[in-house]
GROMACS .gro file of C-alpha atoms in nm:
model
  236
    1MET     CA    1   9.967  -6.664   8.305
    2LYS     CA    2   9.629  -6.766   8.177
    3SER     CA    3   9.458  -6.536   8.429
    4THR     CA    4   9.673  -6.244   8.322
    5ALA     CA    5   9.595  -6.313   7.957
    6MET     CA    6   9.222  -6.325   8.029
    7ILE     CA    7   9.233  -5.996   8.219
    8VAL     CA    8   9.418  -5.824   7.934
    9ALA     CA    9   9.165  -5.964   7.687
   10LEU     CA   10   8.871  -5.831   7.894
   11ILE     CA   11   9.030  -5.485   7.917
   12ILE     CA   12   9.082  -5.473   7.542
   13SER     CA   13   8.726  -5.593   7.477
   14SER     CA   14   8.579  -5.339   7.719
   15SER     CA   15   8.779  -5.059   7.561
   16ALA     CA   16   8.654  -5.155   7.217
   17MET     CA   17   8.292  -5.157   7.338
   18MET     CA   18   8.331  -4.819   7.505
   19SER     CA   19   8.488  -4.678   7.191
   20GLY     CA   20   8.197  -4.809   6.987
   21CYS     CA   21   7.944  -4.655   7.226
   22VAL     CA   22   8.114  -4.318   7.214
   23THR     CA   23   8.128  -4.332   6.836
   24ALA     CA   24   7.759  -4.418   6.821
   25LEU     CA   25   7.667  -4.137   7.061
   26VAL     CA   26   7.868  -3.883   6.865
   27ALA     CA   27   7.722  -4.001   6.536
   28GLY     CA   28   7.371  -3.987   6.681
   29GLY     CA   29   7.428  -3.637   6.816
   30VAL     CA   30   7.556  -3.515   6.482
   31ALA     CA   31   7.259  -3.668   6.301
   32ALA     CA   32   7.012  -3.513   6.545
   33THR     CA   33   7.179  -3.173   6.511
   34ALA     CA   34   7.175  -3.198   6.133
   35ALA     CA   35   6.806  -3.289   6.137
   36GLY     CA   36   6.730  -2.997   6.367
   37VAL     CA   37   6.917  -2.750   6.148
   38ALA     CA   38   6.736  -2.881   5.842
   39ASN     CA   39   6.402  -2.840   6.017
   40VAL     CA   40   6.477  -2.481   6.120
   41ALA     CA   41   6.588  -2.402   5.767
   42GLY     CA   42   6.264  -2.551   5.638
   43ASP     CA   43   6.004  -2.374   5.852
   44ARG     CA   44   6.194  -2.046   5.903
   45ARG     CA   45   6.159  -2.056   6.283
   46THR     CA   46   6.452  -2.065   6.523
   47PHE     CA   47   6.497  -2.342   6.780
   48GLY     CA   48   6.380  -2.095   7.043
   49SER     CA   49   6.067  -2.005   6.854
   50GLN     CA   50   5.977  -2.369   6.800
   51PHE     CA   51   6.020  -2.437   7.172
   52ASP     CA   52   5.810  -2.131   7.261
   53ASP     CA   53   5.532  -2.246   7.030
   54GLU     CA   54   5.525  -2.589   7.194
   55MET     CA   55   5.501  -2.425   7.535
   56ILE     CA   56   5.222  -2.196   7.416
   57GLU     CA   57   5.020  -2.493   7.290
   58SER     CA   58   5.059  -2.678   7.619
   59VAL     CA   59   4.979  -2.378   7.839
   60ALA     CA   60   4.683  -2.280   7.621
   61LEU     CA   61   4.510  -2.615   7.673
   62THR     CA   62   4.569  -2.596   8.048
   63GLU     CA   63   4.429  -2.243   8.069
   64ILE     CA   64   4.128  -2.334   7.853
   65GLU     CA   65   4.054  -2.627   8.083
   66ASN     CA   66   4.054  -2.386   8.377
   67ILE     CA   67   3.775  -2.182   8.216
   68ASP     CA   68   3.527  -2.465   8.268
   69THR     CA   69   3.674  -2.794   8.393
   70ILE     CA   70   3.354  -2.995   8.355
   71GLY     CA   71   3.283  -2.853   8.012
   72TYR     CA   72   3.641  -2.917   7.904
   73SER     CA   73   3.615  -3.283   8.006
   74LYS     CA   74   3.337  -3.318   7.749
   75SER     CA   75   3.521  -3.120   7.482
   76HIS     CA   76   3.764  -3.209   7.205
   77ILE     CA   77   3.997  -2.910   7.170
   78GLY     CA   78   4.338  -2.867   7.009
   79ALA     CA   79   4.587  -2.580   6.998
   80THR     CA   80   4.849  -2.505   6.733
   81SER     CA   81   5.095  -2.214   6.743
   82ILE     CA   82   5.330  -2.069   6.483
   83ASP     CA   83   5.559  -1.791   6.605
   84GLY     CA   84   5.304  -1.692   6.871
   85TYR     CA   85   5.002  -1.693   6.640
   86LEU     CA   86   4.765  -1.941   6.802
   87LEU     CA   87   4.489  -2.149   6.646
   88VAL     CA   88   4.241  -2.312   6.886
   89HIS     CA   89   4.008  -2.561   6.722
   90GLY     CA   90   3.757  -2.834   6.806
   91GLN     CA   91   3.419  -2.871   6.972
   92THR     CA   92   3.282  -2.799   7.318
   93PRO     CA   93   2.938  -2.805   7.482
   94SER     CA   94   3.044  -2.504   7.692
   95GLN     CA   95   2.957  -2.158   7.565
   96LEU     CA   96   3.174  -2.029   7.850
   97ILE     CA   97   3.479  -2.196   7.699
   98LYS     CA   98   3.402  -2.073   7.349
   99GLU     CA   99   3.367  -1.714   7.463
  100GLY     CA  100   3.659  -1.726   7.706
  101ILE     CA  101   3.925  -1.859   7.469
  102PRO     CA  102   4.043  -1.530   7.311
  103LYS     CA  103   4.082  -1.335   7.635
  104THR     CA  104   4.234  -1.631   7.821
  105CYS     CA  105   4.487  -1.723   7.554
  106LEU     CA  106   4.596  -1.364   7.486
  107LYS     CA  107   4.725  -1.352   7.845
  108ILE     CA  108   4.973  -1.631   7.774
  109LYS     CA  109   5.332  -1.513   7.737
  110GLY     CA  110   5.437  -1.507   7.374
  111VAL     CA  111   5.089  -1.518   7.222
  112LYS     CA  112   5.046  -1.244   6.963
  113SER     CA  113   4.706  -1.331   6.823
  114VAL     CA  114   4.435  -1.595   6.864
  115HIS     CA  115   4.212  -1.751   6.600
  116ASN     CA  116   3.920  -1.915   6.781
  117ALA     CA  117   3.780  -2.193   6.561
  118VAL     CA  118   3.610  -2.382   6.845
  119THR     CA  119   3.240  -2.453   6.785
  120VAL     CA  120   2.971  -2.511   7.047
  121GLU     CA  121   2.836  -2.853   6.959
  122GLU     CA  122   2.879  -3.221   7.032
  123ASN     CA  123   3.220  -3.366   6.956
  124ILE     CA  124   3.260  -3.502   6.606
  125GLY     CA  125   3.264  -3.880   6.584
  126LEU     CA  126   3.560  -4.113   6.554
  127SER     CA  127   3.488  -4.167   6.186
  128GLN     CA  128   3.513  -3.794   6.108
  129ARG     CA  129   3.827  -3.759   6.320
  130SER     CA  130   3.986  -4.043   6.126
  131ASN     CA  131   3.884  -3.875   5.804
  132ASP     CA  132   4.036  -3.547   5.924
  133THR     CA  133   4.362  -3.726   6.000
  134TRP     CA  134   4.357  -3.880   5.654
  135ILE     CA  135   4.293  -3.540   5.493
  136THR     CA  136   4.585  -3.388   5.685
  137SER     CA  137   4.811  -3.669   5.567
  138LYS     CA  138   4.704  -3.622   5.206
  139VAL     CA  139   4.760  -3.247   5.215
  140LYS     CA  140   5.104  -3.288   5.373
  141SER     CA  141   5.200  -3.549   5.115
  142LYS     CA  142   5.091  -3.323   4.830
  143LEU     CA  143   5.286  -3.032   4.976
  144LEU     CA  144   5.589  -3.256   5.012
  145GLY     CA  145   5.566  -3.353   4.648
  146ALA     CA  146   5.503  -3.000   4.517
  147SER     CA  147   5.782  -2.823   4.332
  148ASN     CA  148   5.933  -2.496   4.457
  149ILE     CA  149   5.762  -2.521   4.794
  150SER     CA  150   5.886  -2.649   5.131
  151SER     CA  151   5.632  -2.855   5.322
  152ASN     CA  152   5.823  -2.787   5.646
  153ARG     CA  153   5.709  -2.425   5.630
  154PHE     CA  154   5.348  -2.522   5.692
  155LYS     CA  155   5.146  -2.663   5.976
  156VAL     CA  156   4.834  -2.842   5.857
  157VAL     CA  157   4.535  -2.891   6.088
  158THR     CA  158   4.205  -3.044   5.977
  159GLU     CA  159   3.887  -3.010   6.180
  160ASN     CA  160   3.558  -3.151   6.049
  161GLY     CA  161   3.673  -3.122   5.688
  162VAL     CA  162   3.811  -2.770   5.725
  163VAL     CA  163   4.185  -2.741   5.665
  164TYR     CA  164   4.382  -2.473   5.852
  165LEU     CA  165   4.719  -2.377   5.705
  166MET     CA  166   4.973  -2.194   5.920
  167GLY     CA  167   5.329  -2.080   5.859
  168LEU     CA  168   5.582  -1.809   5.787
  169VAL     CA  169   5.558  -1.796   5.410
  170THR     CA  170   5.567  -1.576   5.103
  171ARG     CA  171   5.234  -1.486   4.946
  172ASP     CA  172   5.308  -1.709   4.649
  173GLU     CA  173   5.389  -2.006   4.875
  174GLY     CA  174   5.074  -1.946   5.077
  175ASN     CA  175   4.847  -1.924   4.776
  176ARG     CA  176   4.990  -2.234   4.613
  177ALA     CA  177   4.962  -2.436   4.934
  178ALA     CA  178   4.602  -2.325   4.979
  179GLN     CA  179   4.520  -2.431   4.624
  180ILE     CA  180   4.682  -2.770   4.681
  181ALA     CA  181   4.476  -2.818   4.998
  182ALA     CA  182   4.153  -2.701   4.831
  183ASP     CA  183   4.203  -2.952   4.551
  184THR     CA  184   4.232  -3.241   4.798
  185ASP     CA  185   3.941  -3.485   4.821
  186GLY     CA  186   3.730  -3.446   5.134
  187VAL     CA  187   3.825  -3.084   5.203
  188VAL     CA  188   3.526  -2.856   5.259
  189LYS     CA  189   3.713  -2.531   5.317
  190VAL     CA  190   4.068  -2.401   5.365
  191VAL     CA  191   4.153  -2.131   5.617
  192LYS     CA  192   4.490  -1.960   5.572
  193LEU     CA  193   4.647  -1.830   5.892
  194TYR     CA  194   4.980  -1.704   5.764
  195GLN     CA  195   5.251  -1.464   5.861
  196TYR     CA  196   5.383  -1.330   5.535
  197ILE     CA  197   5.758  -1.280   5.550
  198ASN     CA  198   5.868  -0.921   5.483
  199ASP     CA  199   5.505  -0.822   5.526
  200ASN     CA  200   5.453  -0.809   5.906
  201LYS     CA  201   5.085  -0.883   5.869
  202THR     CA  202   4.898  -1.200   5.958
  203ILE     CA  203   4.578  -1.266   5.770
  204ASN     CA  204   4.287  -1.504   5.789
  205GLN     CA  205   4.179  -1.626   5.450
  206GLU     CA  206   3.914  -1.884   5.378
  207VAL     CA  207   3.913  -2.089   5.060
  208GLN     CA  208   3.583  -2.250   4.973
  209LYS     CA  209   3.624  -2.582   4.792
  210THR     CA  210   3.397  -2.581   4.487
  211ASP     CA  211   3.282  -2.934   4.418
  212ALA     CA  212   2.970  -2.967   4.204
  213ASP     CA  213   2.891  -3.305   4.360
  214SER     CA  214   2.943  -3.194   4.719
  215SER     CA  215   2.653  -3.096   4.944
  216ALA     CA  216   2.883  -2.978   5.223
  217LYS     CA  217   2.955  -2.628   5.095
  218VAL     CA  218   3.030  -2.328   5.310
  219ASN     CA  219   2.870  -2.000   5.215
  220VAL     CA  220   3.105  -1.701   5.223
  221PRO     CA  221   3.055  -1.339   5.117
  222ALA     CA  222   3.155  -1.229   4.769
  223ALA     CA  223   3.531  -1.209   4.746
  224ASP     CA  224   3.831  -1.231   4.520
  225VAL     CA  225   3.878  -1.537   4.304
  226LEU     CA  226   4.172  -1.777   4.310
  227THR     CA  227   4.124  -2.013   4.015
  228SER     CA  228   3.809  -2.211   4.102
  229ASP     CA  229   3.799  -2.118   4.470
  230THR     CA  230   3.665  -1.807   4.641
  231ILE     CA  231   3.877  -1.626   4.898
  232GLU     CA  232   3.753  -1.435   5.199
  233VAL     CA  233   4.011  -1.207   5.355
  234SER     CA  234   3.994  -1.044   5.696
  235ASP     CA  235   4.252  -0.938   5.954
  236LEU     CA  236   4.297  -1.144   6.268
   0.00000   0.00000   0.00000
């Protein structure tokens, strides 16, 4: 009798545990799905487009390495894609890599345009990389706290004090985000690499941060004015 009672108790206990696991799995799946939907709604890309962009970034780095394997091993290069518009940034000692990036990356399936921001020089130091990471965090935080703007619609990349903004945005959203970035301490320049929705045109805009106490200014040709920052506009 006691054995039978123990067996029944174990069955009931096991059933309860299994039920709890299933409930947890279902709840987790629903939460993950909800988060994914919210993310898509935020940055205006579909799940498929987000996946394609991740693949483009991965393939781009592999193909760039194949241009000059030895040179790549001494380089610090990153790739960021939004809806097939690819930004390649960083430093390399290889002129071959610098010159080969556009042609190489344009062969990758799904890539529509390439902005080559790689410079031929020694890699920036750990201190500057840490500062770049800090700048990116500050810009993202300010975008998150801004009214009437969704931070999920932007990708923020900082390289040696230069902030690159990417995303599918309206012109108003893009301009306001650029101004927020330009007003962030430590930013030397802001480059806007946007796809304007309902515009079908991607542009490259540079915003020069005007800080009277800063010696790290970037000279740009005469251009339009956005509050205290100059804008240089050119097609990709």
